[in-house]
Amino acid sequence: MAGPFQIINEMEGRSVIISPSLLSADVLNMERDIEKIEREAEWLHLDIMDGHFVPNLSYGPSLLKALRKRYPDKFIDVHIMVEPPEAFTGMFLAERPSVLTVHAEATPHIHRVLQSIRHEGVPCGVSINPGTPVEVLYPILHMVDLVLIMSVNPGYGGQSFIPETLKKVSALAEWRRTNECGYLIQMDGGIGPDNTELAVSHGCDVLVAGSAIFGKPDPAAVIREMRVNAERGRQVGKKGNL
Ligand code: DX5
Ligand code: ZN
């Protein structure tokens, strides 16, 4: 069984990892849209929605299979918003995600689901919705590679950022400092150049952005702008000015 904290090295002294959400890419021109950001973005974020855990449908494992075939070395960050996750993890694990993230709210057996992902040698992530307290994560933080704090209610792109969720990021950054954990902290929803500094100053390592990136004529330029703002956020965070 693979140990936890397999992807912390992805940071490599970076201020931030940007993971563009393909939910906002043009489905009929997915490859063209990925080419626009592939060199600039470290990761690709794939949102899987089941019309049950969240009120929307998106893709299935066949898209991950196609992406993996086309981009064998790309870090593909798969976020499954499905219930129960244990009914679907196998079919996604078969297509080699770089990290597989499941929701804590979607199963009474989150510990078991995370164990089963790790058992397959794939890094695992856990996510919580805006209405879920961060404390539910404390018993499992020692076994995850990534924690995804949703900054909108999952289901749709293009929603407004919920600032109260930043407190959870600060709590996770503090927990990581005082416990032997090496997870990355990710935020997803309503993120773009305007709030990148804020998110990174609170302790975010990985930012997911969909509409802010793919909704613009020059998506790569948006990522560069986010990176500059992230560096400012890192400096603020270091000074402890929060
Ligand atoms: C929401 C998804 C997000 C979404 C982000 O359910 O998990 O990844 O695509 O989109 P924006 O950046 O447009 O809020
Ligand atoms: Zn997502």
Tab-separated table of N, CA and C in Angstrom, residues 1-4 6 85-86 88-100 102 111-124 143 145:
chain	number	residue	atom	x	y	z
A	1	MET	N	0.853	-1.207	0.000
A	1	MET	CA	0.000	0.000	0.000
A	1	MET	C	0.882	1.248	0.000
A	2	ALA	N	0.525	2.214	-0.838
A	2	ALA	CA	1.312	3.453	-0.906
A	2	ALA	C	1.079	4.285	0.349
A	3	GLY	N	2.124	4.961	0.805
A	3	GLY	CA	1.979	5.835	1.969
A	3	GLY	C	1.293	7.134	1.568
A	4	PRO	N	0.851	7.891	2.574
A	4	PRO	CA	0.238	9.170	2.245
A	4	PRO	C	1.303	10.209	1.897
A	6	GLN	N	2.045	11.711	-0.966
A	6	GLN	CA	2.819	11.402	-2.167
A	6	GLN	C	2.967	12.596	-3.089
A	85	PRO	N	-19.367	7.323	-3.104
A	85	PRO	CA	-18.121	7.279	-3.885
A	85	PRO	C	-17.597	5.870	-4.089
A	86	GLU	N	-17.836	4.974	-3.097
A	86	GLU	CA	-17.268	3.628	-3.210
A	86	GLU	C	-17.821	2.846	-4.404
A	88	PHE	N	-18.030	4.096	-7.335
A	88	PHE	CA	-17.446	4.647	-8.563
A	88	PHE	C	-15.918	4.706	-8.562
A	89	THR	N	-15.293	4.595	-7.388
A	89	THR	CA	-13.837	4.804	-7.350
A	89	THR	C	-13.098	3.815	-8.253
A	90	GLY	N	-13.546	2.576	-8.294
A	90	GLY	CA	-12.857	1.549	-9.090
A	90	GLY	C	-12.751	1.939	-10.555
A	91	MET	N	-13.851	2.438	-11.114
A	91	MET	CA	-13.829	2.754	-12.548
A	91	MET	C	-12.945	3.964	-12.857
A	92	PHE	N	-12.787	4.866	-11.891
A	92	PHE	CA	-11.868	5.997	-12.114
A	92	PHE	C	-10.418	5.583	-11.865
A	93	LEU	N	-10.203	4.777	-10.839
A	93	LEU	CA	-8.830	4.332	-10.543
A	93	LEU	C	-8.241	3.571	-11.737
A	94	ALA	N	-9.102	2.862	-12.468
A	94	ALA	CA	-8.639	2.090	-13.624
A	94	ALA	C	-8.058	2.988	-14.718
A	95	GLU	N	-8.417	4.275	-14.707
A	95	GLU	CA	-7.947	5.200	-15.759
A	95	GLU	C	-6.799	6.089	-15.284
A	96	ARG	N	-6.200	5.741	-14.175
A	96	ARG	CA	-4.989	6.371	-13.668
A	96	ARG	C	-5.079	7.884	-13.435
A	97	PRO	N	-5.952	8.303	-12.506
A	97	PRO	CA	-5.918	9.705	-12.094
A	97	PRO	C	-4.619	9.969	-11.331
A	98	SER	N	-4.174	11.237	-11.306
A	98	SER	CA	-2.958	11.554	-10.535
A	98	SER	C	-3.296	11.725	-9.063
A	99	VAL	N	-4.511	12.183	-8.797
A	99	VAL	CA	-5.060	12.173	-7.435
A	99	VAL	C	-6.568	12.013	-7.600
A	100	LEU	N	-7.179	11.251	-6.702
A	100	LEU	CA	-8.628	11.041	-6.751
A	100	LEU	C	-9.237	11.595	-5.459
A	102	VAL	N	-12.568	12.552	-3.120
A	102	VAL	CA	-13.956	12.173	-2.831
A	102	VAL	C	-14.512	13.084	-1.737
A	111	HIS	N	-13.289	6.899	5.760
A	111	HIS	CA	-11.987	6.298	6.092
A	111	HIS	C	-11.722	5.090	5.192
A	112	ARG	N	-12.738	4.252	5.045
A	112	ARG	CA	-12.590	3.048	4.221
A	112	ARG	C	-12.361	3.395	2.742
A	113	VAL	N	-13.079	4.406	2.259
A	113	VAL	CA	-12.933	4.792	0.847
A	113	VAL	C	-11.508	5.297	0.595
A	114	LEU	N	-11.004	6.126	1.503
A	114	LEU	CA	-9.639	6.650	1.333
A	114	LEU	C	-8.621	5.514	1.400
A	115	GLN	N	-8.847	4.586	2.333
A	115	GLN	CA	-7.957	3.414	2.422
A	115	GLN	C	-7.939	2.643	1.108
A	116	SER	N	-9.125	2.497	0.499
A	116	SER	CA	-9.204	1.684	-0.726
A	116	SER	C	-8.490	2.384	-1.889
A	117	ILE	N	-8.521	3.712	-1.926
A	117	ILE	CA	-7.795	4.436	-2.992
A	117	ILE	C	-6.290	4.266	-2.784
A	118	ARG	N	-5.863	4.459	-1.546
A	118	ARG	CA	-4.436	4.303	-1.235
A	118	ARG	C	-3.956	2.894	-1.525
A	119	HIS	N	-4.824	1.938	-1.280
A	119	HIS	CA	-4.474	0.536	-1.522
A	119	HIS	C	-4.110	0.301	-2.989
A	120	GLU	N	-4.709	1.097	-3.871
A	120	GLU	CA	-4.412	0.969	-5.308
A	120	GLU	C	-3.175	1.766	-5.706
A	121	GLY	N	-2.539	2.430	-4.729
A	121	GLY	CA	-1.314	3.175	-5.019
A	121	GLY	C	-1.556	4.545	-5.615
A	122	VAL	N	-2.795	5.016	-5.535
A	122	VAL	CA	-3.128	6.327	-6.103
A	122	VAL	C	-3.290	7.337	-4.964
A	123	PRO	N	-2.685	8.530	-5.093
A	123	PRO	CA	-2.885	9.551	-4.067
A	123	PRO	C	-4.372	9.881	-3.897
A	124	CYS	N	-4.779	10.141	-2.643
A	124	CYS	CA	-6.195	10.387	-2.399
A	124	CYS	C	-6.422	11.775	-1.810
A	143	MET	N	-4.056	10.613	6.537
A	143	MET	CA	-4.039	9.616	5.460
A	143	MET	C	-4.384	10.191	4.083
A	145	ASP	N	-3.567	12.932	0.774
A	145	ASP	CA	-2.555	13.715	0.052
A	145	ASP	C	-3.037	15.120	-0.259
